[in-house]
Short mmCIF file of C-alpha atoms in Angstrom, two decimals:
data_model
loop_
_atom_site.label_atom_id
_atom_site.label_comp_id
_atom_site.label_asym_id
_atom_site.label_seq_id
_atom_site.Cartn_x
_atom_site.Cartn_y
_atom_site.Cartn_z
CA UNK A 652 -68.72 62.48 -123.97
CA UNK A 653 -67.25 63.71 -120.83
CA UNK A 654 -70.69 64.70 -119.52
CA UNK A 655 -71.88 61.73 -120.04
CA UNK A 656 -69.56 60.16 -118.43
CA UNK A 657 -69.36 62.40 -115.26
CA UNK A 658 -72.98 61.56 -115.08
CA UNK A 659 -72.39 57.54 -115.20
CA UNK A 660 -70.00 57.89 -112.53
CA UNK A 661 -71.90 60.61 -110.37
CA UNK A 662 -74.53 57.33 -110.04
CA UNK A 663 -71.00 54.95 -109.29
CA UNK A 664 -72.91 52.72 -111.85
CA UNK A 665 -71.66 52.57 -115.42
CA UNK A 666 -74.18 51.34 -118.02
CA UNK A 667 -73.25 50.25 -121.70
CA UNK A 668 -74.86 49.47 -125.16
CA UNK A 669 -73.59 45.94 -126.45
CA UNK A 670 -74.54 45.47 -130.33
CA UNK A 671 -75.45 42.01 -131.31
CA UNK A 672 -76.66 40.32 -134.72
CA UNK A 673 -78.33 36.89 -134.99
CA UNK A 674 -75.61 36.11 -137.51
CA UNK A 675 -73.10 37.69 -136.23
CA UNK A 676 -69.47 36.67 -136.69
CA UNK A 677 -68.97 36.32 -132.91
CA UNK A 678 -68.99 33.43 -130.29
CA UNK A 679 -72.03 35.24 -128.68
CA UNK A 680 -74.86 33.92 -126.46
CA UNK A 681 -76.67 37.11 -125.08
CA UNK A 682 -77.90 35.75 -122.19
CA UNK A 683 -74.95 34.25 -121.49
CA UNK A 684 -71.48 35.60 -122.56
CA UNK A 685 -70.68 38.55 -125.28
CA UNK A 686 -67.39 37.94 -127.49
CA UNK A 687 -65.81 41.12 -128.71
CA UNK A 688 -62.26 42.26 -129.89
CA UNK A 689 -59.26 43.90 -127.41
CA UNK A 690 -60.30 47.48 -128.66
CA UNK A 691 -63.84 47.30 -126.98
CA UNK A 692 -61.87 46.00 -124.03
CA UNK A 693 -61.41 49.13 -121.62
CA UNK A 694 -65.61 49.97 -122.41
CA UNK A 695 -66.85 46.75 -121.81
CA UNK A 696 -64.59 46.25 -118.13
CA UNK A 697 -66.57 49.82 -117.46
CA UNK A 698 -69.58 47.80 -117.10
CA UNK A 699 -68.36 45.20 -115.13
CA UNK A 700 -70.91 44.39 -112.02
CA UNK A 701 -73.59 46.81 -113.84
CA UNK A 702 -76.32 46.57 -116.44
CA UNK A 703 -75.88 46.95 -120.22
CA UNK A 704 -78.44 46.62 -122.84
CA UNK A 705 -78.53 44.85 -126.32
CA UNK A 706 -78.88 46.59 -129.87
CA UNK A 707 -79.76 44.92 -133.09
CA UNK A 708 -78.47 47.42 -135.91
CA UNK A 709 -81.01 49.37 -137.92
CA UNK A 710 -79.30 47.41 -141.31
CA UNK A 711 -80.21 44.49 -139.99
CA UNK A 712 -83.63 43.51 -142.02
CA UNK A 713 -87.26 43.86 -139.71
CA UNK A 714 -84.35 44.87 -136.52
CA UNK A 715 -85.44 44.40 -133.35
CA UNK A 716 -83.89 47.77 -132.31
CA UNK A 717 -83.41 47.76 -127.98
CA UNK A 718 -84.09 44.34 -127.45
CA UNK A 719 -82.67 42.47 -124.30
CA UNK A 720 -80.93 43.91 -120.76
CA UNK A 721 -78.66 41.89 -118.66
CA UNK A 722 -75.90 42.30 -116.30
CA UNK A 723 -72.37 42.19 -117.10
CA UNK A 724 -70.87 39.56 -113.98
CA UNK A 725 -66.95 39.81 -114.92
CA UNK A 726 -65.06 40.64 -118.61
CA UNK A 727 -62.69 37.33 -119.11
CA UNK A 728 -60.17 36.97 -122.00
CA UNK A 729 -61.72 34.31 -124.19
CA UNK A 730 -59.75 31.33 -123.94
CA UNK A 731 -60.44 29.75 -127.19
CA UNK A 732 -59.59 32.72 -129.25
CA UNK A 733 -56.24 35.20 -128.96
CA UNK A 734 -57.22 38.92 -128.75
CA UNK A 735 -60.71 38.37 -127.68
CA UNK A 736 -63.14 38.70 -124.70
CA UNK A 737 -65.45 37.70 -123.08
CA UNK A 738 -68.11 39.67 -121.02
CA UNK A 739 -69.83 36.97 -118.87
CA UNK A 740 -73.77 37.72 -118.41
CA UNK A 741 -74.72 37.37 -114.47
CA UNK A 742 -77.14 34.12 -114.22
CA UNK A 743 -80.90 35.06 -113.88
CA UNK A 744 -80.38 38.80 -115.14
CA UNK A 745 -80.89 38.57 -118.64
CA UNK A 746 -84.59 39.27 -119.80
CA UNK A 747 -85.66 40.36 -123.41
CA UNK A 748 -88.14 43.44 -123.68
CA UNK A 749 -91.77 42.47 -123.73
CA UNK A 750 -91.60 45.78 -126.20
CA UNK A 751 -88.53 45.83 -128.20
CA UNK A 752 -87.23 49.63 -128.40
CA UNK A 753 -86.44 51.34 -132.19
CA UNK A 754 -83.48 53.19 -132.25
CA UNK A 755 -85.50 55.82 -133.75
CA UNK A 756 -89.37 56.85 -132.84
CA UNK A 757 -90.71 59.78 -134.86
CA UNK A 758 -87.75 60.70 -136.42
CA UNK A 759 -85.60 61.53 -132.75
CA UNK A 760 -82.75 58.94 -131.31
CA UNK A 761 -83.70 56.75 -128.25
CA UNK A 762 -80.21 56.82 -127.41
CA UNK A 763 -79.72 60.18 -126.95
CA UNK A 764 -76.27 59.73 -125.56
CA UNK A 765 -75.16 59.97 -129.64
CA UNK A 766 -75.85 63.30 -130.85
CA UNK A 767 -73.27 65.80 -130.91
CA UNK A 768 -73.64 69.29 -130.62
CA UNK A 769 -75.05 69.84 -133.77
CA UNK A 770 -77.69 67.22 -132.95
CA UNK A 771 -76.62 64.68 -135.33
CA UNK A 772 -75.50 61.45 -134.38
CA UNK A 773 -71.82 60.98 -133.76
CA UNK A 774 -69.64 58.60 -134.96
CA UNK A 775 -69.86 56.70 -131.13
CA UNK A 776 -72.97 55.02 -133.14
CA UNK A 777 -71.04 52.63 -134.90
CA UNK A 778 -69.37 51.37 -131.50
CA UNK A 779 -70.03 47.73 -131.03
CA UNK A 780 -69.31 48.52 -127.25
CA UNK A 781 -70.24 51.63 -125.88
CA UNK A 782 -71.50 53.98 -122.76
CA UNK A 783 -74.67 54.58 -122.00
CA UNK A 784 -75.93 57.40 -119.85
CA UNK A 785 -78.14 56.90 -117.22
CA UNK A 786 -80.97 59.00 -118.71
CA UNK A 787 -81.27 56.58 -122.18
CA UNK A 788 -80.41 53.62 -119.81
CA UNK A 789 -83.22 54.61 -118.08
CA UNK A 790 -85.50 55.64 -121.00
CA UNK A 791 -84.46 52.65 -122.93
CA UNK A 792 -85.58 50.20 -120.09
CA UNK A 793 -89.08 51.86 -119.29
CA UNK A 794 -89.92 51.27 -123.04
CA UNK A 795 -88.74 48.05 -123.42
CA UNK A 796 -91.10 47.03 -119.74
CA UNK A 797 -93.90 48.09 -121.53
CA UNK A 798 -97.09 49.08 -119.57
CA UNK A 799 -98.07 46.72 -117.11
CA UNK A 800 -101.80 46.18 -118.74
CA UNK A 801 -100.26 45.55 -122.16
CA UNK A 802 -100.56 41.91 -122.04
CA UNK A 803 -102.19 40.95 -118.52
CA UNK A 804 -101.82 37.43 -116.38
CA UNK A 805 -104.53 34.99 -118.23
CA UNK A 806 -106.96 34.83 -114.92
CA UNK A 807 -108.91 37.96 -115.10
CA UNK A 808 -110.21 40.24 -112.36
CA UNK A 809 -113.74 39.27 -112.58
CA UNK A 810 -114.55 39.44 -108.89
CA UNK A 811 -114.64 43.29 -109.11
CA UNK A 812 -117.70 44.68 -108.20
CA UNK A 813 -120.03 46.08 -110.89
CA UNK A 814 -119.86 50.05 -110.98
CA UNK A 815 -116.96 49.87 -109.19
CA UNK A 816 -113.28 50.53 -111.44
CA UNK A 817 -109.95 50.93 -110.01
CA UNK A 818 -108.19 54.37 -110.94
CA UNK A 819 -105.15 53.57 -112.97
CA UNK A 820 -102.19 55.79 -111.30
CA UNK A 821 -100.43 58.33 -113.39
CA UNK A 822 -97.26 56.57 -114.89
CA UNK A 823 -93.98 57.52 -113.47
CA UNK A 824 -90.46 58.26 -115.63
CA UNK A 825 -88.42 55.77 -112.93
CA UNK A 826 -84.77 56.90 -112.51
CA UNK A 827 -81.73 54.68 -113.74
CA UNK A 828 -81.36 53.14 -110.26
CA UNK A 829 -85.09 52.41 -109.92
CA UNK A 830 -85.42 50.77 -112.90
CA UNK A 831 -82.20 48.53 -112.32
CA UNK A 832 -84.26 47.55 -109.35
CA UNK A 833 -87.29 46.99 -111.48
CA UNK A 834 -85.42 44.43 -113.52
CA UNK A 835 -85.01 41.93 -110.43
CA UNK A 836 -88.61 42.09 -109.82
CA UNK A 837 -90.19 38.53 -110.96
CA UNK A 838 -93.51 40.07 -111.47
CA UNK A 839 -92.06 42.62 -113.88
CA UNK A 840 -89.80 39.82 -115.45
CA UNK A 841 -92.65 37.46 -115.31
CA UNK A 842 -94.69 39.78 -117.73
CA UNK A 843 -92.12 40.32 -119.96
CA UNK A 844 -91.50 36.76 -120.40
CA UNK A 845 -95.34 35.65 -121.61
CA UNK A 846 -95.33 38.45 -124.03
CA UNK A 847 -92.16 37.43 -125.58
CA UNK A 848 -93.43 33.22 -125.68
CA UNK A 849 -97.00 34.48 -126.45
CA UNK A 850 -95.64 36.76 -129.48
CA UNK A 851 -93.34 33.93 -130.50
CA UNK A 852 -96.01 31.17 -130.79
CA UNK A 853 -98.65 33.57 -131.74
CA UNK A 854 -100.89 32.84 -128.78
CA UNK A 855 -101.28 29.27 -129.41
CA UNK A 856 -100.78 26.48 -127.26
CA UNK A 857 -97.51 24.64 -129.09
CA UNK A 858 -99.05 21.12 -127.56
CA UNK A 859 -102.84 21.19 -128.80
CA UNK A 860 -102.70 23.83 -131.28
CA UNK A 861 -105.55 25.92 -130.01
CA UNK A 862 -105.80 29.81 -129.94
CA UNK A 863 -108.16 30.67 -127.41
CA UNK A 864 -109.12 34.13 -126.87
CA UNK A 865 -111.22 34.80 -123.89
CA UNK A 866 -114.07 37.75 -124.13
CA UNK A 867 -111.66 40.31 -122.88
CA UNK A 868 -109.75 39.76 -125.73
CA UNK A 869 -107.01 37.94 -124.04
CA UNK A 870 -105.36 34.73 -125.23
CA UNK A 871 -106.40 31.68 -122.57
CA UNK A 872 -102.61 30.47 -123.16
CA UNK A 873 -100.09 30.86 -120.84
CA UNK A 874 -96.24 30.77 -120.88
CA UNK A 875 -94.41 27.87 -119.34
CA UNK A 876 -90.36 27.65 -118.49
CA UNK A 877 -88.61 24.55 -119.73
CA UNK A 878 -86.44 24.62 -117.22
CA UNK A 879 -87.90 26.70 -114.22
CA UNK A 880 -86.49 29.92 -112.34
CA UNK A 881 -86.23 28.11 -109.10
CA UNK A 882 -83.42 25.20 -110.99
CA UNK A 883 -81.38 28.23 -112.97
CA UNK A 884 -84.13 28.35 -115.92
CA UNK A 885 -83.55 31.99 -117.87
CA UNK A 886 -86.47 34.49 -118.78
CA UNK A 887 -85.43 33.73 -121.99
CA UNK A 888 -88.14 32.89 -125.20
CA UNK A 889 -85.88 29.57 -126.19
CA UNK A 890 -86.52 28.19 -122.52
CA UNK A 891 -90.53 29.26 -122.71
CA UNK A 892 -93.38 27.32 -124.65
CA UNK A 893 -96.93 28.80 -125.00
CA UNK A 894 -99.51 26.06 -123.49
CA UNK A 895 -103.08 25.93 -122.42
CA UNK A 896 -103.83 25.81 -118.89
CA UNK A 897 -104.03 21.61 -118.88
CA UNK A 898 -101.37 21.21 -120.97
CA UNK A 899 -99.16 23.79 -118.49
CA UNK A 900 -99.94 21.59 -115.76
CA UNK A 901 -98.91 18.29 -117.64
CA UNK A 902 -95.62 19.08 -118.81
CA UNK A 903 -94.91 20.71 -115.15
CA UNK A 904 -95.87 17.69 -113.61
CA UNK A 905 -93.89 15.35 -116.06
CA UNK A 906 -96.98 13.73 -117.66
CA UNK A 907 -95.87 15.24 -121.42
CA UNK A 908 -92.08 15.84 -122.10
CA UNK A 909 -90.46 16.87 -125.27
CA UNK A 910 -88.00 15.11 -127.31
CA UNK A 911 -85.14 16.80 -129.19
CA UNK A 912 -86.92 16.55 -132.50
CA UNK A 913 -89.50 18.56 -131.12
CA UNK A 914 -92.05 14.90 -130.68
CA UNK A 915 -94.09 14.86 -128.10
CA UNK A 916 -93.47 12.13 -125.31
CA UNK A 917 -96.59 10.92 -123.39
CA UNK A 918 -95.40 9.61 -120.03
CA UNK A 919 -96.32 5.67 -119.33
CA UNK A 920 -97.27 7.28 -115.64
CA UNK A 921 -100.27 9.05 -117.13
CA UNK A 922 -102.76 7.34 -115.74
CA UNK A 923 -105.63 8.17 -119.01
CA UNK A 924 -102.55 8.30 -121.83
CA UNK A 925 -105.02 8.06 -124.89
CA UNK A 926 -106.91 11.15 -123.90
CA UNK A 927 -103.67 12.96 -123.58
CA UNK A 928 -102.10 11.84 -126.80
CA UNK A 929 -106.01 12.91 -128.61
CA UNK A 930 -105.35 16.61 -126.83
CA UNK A 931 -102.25 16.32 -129.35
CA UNK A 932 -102.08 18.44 -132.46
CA UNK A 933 -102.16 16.05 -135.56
CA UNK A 934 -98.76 16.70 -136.52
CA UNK A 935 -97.33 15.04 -133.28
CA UNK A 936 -94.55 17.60 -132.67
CA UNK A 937 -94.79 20.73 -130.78
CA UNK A 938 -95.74 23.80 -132.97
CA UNK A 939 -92.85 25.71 -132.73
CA UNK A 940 -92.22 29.10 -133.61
CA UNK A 941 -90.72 30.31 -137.36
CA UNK A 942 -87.35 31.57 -136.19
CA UNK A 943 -85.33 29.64 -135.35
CA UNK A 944 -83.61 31.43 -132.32
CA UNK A 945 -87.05 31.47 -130.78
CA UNK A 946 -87.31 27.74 -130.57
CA UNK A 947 -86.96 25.29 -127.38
CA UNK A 948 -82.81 24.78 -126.94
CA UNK A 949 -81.63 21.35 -126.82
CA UNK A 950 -80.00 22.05 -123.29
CA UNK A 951 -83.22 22.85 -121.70
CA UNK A 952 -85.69 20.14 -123.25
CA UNK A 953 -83.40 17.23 -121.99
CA UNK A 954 -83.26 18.91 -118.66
CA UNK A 955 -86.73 18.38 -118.65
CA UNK A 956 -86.89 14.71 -119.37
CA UNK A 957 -84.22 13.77 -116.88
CA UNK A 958 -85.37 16.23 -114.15
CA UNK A 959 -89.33 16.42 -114.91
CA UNK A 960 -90.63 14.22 -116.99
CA UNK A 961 -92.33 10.84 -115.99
CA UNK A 962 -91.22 7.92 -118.01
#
């Protein structure tokens, strides 16, 4: 433990494993606050200003292992509840792996931070709140990006000349610090975020109800932010719906909104409204995805009708 510490500090940035459960007991929110007890207390202030990343425990039924990585902005006491805190989650930092991490692969711990000297995992494992050293932060984060050509921008490179092929550069391990600067990068969150609302609806526009896969083998959906990065919207799959190209531009442009039950409005701007509403899946409701945690929050569909859409 003390070497891993030493080598948290050596990098003056201190990096920490947050477990979290869909059910769980707690007042959590991961992209937004993390509620834990006084004796996680002195852990969770080490990560204050720097980057942590979320675990769903291996009991946990089909777990999603590594899932999630977000900032830590400040640790608050929680003023609703005696004895607990709150670590606040820095707006915009939060962004769910396009390829959630296992906390085993092969047999060997991710995390490797856990083992003791034997090479059997320590009892820091069952640590809600814990230290992470730069190494598994690092490790952690480069699986959870994923390869950039996993799942690729819907508008394919067809302009490149025949018998011609770009050389795909040898991948690079990316140090702890490089990889904190990774996360910032929009293109890098960008990708992340259409495999996560791609996965979620299983490639099908939630509006028509088509799956379209080009011949490339690509879905022709894309994934569109209820409430958009440039007004505060999170990388987040619960502010994302899968939609066609036309039916992307529509609900940006206010034309289609949604309502809280999930009905689909058609705007009385739209200037042709009984072709949109016959673009409309039958059921009249956007297809949303089975779990529930996946599905468009309340918060963010009626920003859309009183910011976006047209009525």
């Amino acid at each position: 433990m003390a070497a891993q510490r030493f080598s948290v500090m050596v990098l003056g940035m201190a990096f920490g494993v947050f477990i979290h459960r869909t059910d769980s007991i707690y007042d959590d929110v991961p992209s937004v606050k993390y509620q834990f007890p006084k004796n996680y207390l002195s852990r969770a202030q080490d990560c204050e200003g720097d980057w942590i990343v979320y675990l769903e425990p291996s009991k946990v039924k089909n777990t999603k292992g590594y899932f999630a990585v977000a900032k830590v902005q400040e640790i608050i006491p929680d003023p609703r509840h005696a004895d607990m805190y709150l670590a606040i989650i820095a707006p915009g930092t939060y962004l769910d792996f396009g390829d959630p991490v296992p906390f085993r692969d092969a047999g060997d711990v991710i995390e490797q931070g856990l083992l003791n000297d034997q090479g059997k995992i320590s009892g820091r494992a069952q640590s809600a709140v814990r230290p992470l050293s730069p190494a598994d932060f690092a490790r952690i984060v480069e699986r959870g990006l994923g390869r950039d050509d996993d799942i690729l921008p819907r508008i394919d490179s067809a302009g490149t000349a025949e018998g011609f092929r770009e050389e795909q550069s040898p991948f690079q391990h990316l140090s702890a610090g490089e990889r904190v600067r990774q996360l910032t990068n929009r293109a890098v969150r960008d990708r992340n975020f259409r495999k996560n609302v791609l996965r979620a609806y299983g490639e099908r526009c939630a509006i028509t109800g088509l799956r379209l896969i080009n011949g490339g083998g690509r879905a022709e959906v894309e994934a569109a932010h209820i409430r958009p990065v440039e007004h505060d919207g999170p990388d987040i799959v619960s502010n994302g719906i899968a939609l066609s190209g036309t039916a992307h531009w529509m609900f940006d442009r206010g034309l289609v909104g949604i309502a809280d039950d999930l009905a689909i409005l058609v705007s009385r701007q739209t200037n042709d409204a009984d072709t949109v509403r016959s673009m409309i899946n039958v059921s009249g409701k956007l297809l949303a995805p089975e779990r529930l945690a996946d599905r468009p929050r309340a918060e963010f569909l009626t920003w859309h009708r009183e910011n976006s859409f047209k009525l």
